[in-house]
mmCIF file of C-alpha atoms in Angstrom:
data_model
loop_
_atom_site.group_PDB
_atom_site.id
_atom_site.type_symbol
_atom_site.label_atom_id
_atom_site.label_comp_id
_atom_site.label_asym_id
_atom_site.label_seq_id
_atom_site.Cartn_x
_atom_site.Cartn_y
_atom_site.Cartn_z
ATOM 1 C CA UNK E 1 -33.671 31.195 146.318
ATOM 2 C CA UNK E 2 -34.695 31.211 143.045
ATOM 3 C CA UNK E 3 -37.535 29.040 141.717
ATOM 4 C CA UNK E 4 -37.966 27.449 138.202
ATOM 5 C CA UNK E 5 -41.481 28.599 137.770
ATOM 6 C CA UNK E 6 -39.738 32.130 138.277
ATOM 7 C CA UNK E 7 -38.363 31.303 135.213
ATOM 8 C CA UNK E 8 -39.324 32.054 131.787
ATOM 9 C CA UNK E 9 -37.840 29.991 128.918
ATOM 10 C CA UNK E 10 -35.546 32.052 126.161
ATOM 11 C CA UNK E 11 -37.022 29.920 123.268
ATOM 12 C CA UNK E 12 -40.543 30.200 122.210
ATOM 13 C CA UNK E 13 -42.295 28.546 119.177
ATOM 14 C CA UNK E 14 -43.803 30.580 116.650
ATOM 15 C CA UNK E 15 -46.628 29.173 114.674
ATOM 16 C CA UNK E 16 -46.666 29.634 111.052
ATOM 17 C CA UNK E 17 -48.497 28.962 107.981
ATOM 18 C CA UNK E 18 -45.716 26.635 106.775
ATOM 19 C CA UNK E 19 -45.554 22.914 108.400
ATOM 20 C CA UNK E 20 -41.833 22.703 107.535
ATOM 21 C CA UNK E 21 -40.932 26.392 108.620
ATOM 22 C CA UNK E 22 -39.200 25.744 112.578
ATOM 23 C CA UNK E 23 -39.815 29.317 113.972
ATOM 24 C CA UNK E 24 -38.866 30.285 116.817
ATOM 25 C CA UNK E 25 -38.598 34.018 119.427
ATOM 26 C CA UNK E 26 -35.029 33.645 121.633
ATOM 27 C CA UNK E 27 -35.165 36.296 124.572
ATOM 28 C CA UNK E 28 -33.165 37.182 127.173
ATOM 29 C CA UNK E 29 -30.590 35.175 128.251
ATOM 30 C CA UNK E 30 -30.283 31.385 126.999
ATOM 31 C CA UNK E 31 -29.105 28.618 129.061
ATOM 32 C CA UNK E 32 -27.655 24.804 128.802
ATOM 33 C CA UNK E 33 -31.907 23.811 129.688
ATOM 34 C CA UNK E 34 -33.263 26.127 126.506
ATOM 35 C CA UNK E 35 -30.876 24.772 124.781
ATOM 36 C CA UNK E 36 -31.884 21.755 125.060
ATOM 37 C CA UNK E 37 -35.164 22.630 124.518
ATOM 38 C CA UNK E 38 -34.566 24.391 121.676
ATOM 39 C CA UNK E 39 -32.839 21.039 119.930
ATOM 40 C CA UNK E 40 -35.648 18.932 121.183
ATOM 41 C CA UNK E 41 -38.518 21.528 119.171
ATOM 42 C CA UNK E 42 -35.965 20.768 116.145
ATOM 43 C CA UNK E 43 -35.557 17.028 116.682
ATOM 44 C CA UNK E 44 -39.537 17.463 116.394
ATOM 45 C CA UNK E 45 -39.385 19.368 113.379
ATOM 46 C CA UNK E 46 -36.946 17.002 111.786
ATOM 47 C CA UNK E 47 -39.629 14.338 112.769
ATOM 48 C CA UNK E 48 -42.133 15.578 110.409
ATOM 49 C CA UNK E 49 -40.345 16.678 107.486
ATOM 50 C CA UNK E 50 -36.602 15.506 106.335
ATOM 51 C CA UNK E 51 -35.789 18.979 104.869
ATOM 52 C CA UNK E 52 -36.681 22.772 107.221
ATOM 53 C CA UNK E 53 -36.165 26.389 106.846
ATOM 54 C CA UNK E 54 -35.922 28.135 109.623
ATOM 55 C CA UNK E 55 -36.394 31.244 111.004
ATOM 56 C CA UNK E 56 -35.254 32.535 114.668
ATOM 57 C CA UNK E 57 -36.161 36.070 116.178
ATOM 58 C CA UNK E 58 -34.010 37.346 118.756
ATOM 59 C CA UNK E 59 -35.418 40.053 121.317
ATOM 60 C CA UNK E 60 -33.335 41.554 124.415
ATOM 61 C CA UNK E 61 -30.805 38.749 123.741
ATOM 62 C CA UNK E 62 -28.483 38.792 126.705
ATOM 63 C CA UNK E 63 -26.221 35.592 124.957
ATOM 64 C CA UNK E 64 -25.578 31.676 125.858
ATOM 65 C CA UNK E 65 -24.273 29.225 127.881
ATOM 66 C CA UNK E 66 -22.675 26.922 125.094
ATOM 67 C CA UNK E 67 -20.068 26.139 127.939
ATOM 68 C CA UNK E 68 -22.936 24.273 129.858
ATOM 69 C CA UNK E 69 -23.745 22.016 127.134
ATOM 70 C CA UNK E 70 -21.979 18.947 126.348
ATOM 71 C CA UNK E 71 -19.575 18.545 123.286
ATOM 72 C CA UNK E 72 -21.951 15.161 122.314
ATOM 73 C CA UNK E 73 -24.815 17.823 121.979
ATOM 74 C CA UNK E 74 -23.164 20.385 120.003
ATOM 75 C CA UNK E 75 -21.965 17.637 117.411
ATOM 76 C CA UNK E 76 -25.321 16.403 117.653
ATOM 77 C CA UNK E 77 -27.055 19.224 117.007
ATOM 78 C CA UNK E 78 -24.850 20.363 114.449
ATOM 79 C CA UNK E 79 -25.456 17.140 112.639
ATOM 80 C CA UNK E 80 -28.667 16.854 112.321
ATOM 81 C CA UNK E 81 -28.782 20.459 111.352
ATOM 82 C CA UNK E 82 -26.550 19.677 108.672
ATOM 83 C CA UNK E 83 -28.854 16.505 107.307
ATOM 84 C CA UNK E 84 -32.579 18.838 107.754
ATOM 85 C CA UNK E 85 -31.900 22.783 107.563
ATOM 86 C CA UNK E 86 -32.398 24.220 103.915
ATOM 87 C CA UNK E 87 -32.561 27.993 104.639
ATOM 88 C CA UNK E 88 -31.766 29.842 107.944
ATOM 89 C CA UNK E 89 -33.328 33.631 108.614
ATOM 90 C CA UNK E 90 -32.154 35.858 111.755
ATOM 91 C CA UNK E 91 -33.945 38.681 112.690
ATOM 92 C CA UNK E 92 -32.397 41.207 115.011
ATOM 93 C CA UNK E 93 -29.720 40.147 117.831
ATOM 94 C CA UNK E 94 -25.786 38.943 116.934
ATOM 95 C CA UNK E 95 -24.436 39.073 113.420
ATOM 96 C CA UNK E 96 -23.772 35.320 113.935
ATOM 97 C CA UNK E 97 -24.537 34.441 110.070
ATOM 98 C CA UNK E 98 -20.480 34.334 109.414
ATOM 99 C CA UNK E 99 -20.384 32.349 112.838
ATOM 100 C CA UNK E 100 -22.958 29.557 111.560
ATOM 101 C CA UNK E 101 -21.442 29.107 108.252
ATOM 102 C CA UNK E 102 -18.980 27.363 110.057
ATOM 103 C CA UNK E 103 -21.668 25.496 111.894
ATOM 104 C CA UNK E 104 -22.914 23.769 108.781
ATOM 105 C CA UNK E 105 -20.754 21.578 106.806
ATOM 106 C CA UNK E 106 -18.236 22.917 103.881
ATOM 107 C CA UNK E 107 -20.718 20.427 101.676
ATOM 108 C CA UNK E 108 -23.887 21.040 102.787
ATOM 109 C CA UNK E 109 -26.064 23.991 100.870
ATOM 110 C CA UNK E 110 -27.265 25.987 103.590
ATOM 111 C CA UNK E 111 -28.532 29.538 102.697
ATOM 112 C CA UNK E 112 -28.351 32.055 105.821
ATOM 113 C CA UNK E 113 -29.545 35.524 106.230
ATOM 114 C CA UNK E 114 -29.656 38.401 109.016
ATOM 115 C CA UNK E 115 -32.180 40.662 109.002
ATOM 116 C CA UNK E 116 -32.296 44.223 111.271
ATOM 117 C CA UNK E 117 -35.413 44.053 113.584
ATOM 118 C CA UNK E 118 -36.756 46.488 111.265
ATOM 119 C CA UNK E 119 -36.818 44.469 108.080
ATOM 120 C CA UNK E 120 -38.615 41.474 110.305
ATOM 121 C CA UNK E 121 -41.140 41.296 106.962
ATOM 122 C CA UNK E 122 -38.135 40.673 104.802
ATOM 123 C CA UNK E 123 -37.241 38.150 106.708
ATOM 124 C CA UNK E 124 -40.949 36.515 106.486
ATOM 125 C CA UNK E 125 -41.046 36.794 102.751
ATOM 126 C CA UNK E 126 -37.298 34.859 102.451
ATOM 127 C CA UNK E 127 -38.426 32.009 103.841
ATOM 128 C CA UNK E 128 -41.848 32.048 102.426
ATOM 129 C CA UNK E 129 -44.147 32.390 105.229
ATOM 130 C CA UNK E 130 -45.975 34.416 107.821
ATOM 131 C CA UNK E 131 -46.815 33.789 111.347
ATOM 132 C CA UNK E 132 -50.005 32.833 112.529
ATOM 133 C CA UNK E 133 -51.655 35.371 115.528
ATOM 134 C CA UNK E 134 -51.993 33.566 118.644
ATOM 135 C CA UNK E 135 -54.483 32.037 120.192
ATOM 136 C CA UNK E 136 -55.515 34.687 123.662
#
């Protein structure tokens, strides 16, 4: 039987040198609880500033559950990254940039960009930051 210490969440936080840059690594496969943890690090950085960029690295991305998460949640989540995301950057995994346009409202000016895993400094210098090493 497997145990939930066994397991090792898909979404990590990246630190940067920008306060209103949401970063974040997604490995692996990603389930209806990262997920949710991943909208609850955004509700955060909604929290602290009204407007974000983000920037989301995928690595050995194996896809999601959206099918375990409740419709409430999607419109949720795609609401409030409607009123808070300026600027989205992907690096590596899906080409979902033509899938997210229809995420964000017709209205709302959202600027999204893929980058290959190879042009992961590109991506960086888009949104205007760099992360920060961790702390070992």
């Amino acid at each position: 039987m497997p145990s939930s210490l066994n397991a090792v969440p898909a979404v990590r936080r990246i630190e940067t040198d920008r306060t209103d840059l949401f970063a974040c690594e997604i490995t692996g496969h990603v389930s209806a609880a990262d997920l949710e943890n991943l909208y609850g690090l955004l509700e955060g950085a909604y929290a602290l500033h009204p407007r974000i960029d983000v920037l989301v690295h995928f690595t050995n991305y194996e896809g999601v559950d959206w099918s375990e998460l409740s419709d409430d949640t999607k419109k949720e989540g795609q609401e409030h990254a409607n009123a808070h995301i300026r600027k989205c950057a992907s690096i590596g995994g899906p080409d979902w940039v033509s899938h997210f346009s229809g995420f964000f409202a017709p209205s709302i000016d959202v600027e999204l960009k893929r980058f290959e895993e190879d042009e992961a400094e590109q991506a960086w210098a888009w949104v205007g930051a760099t992360p920060k090493p961790l702390d070992i």
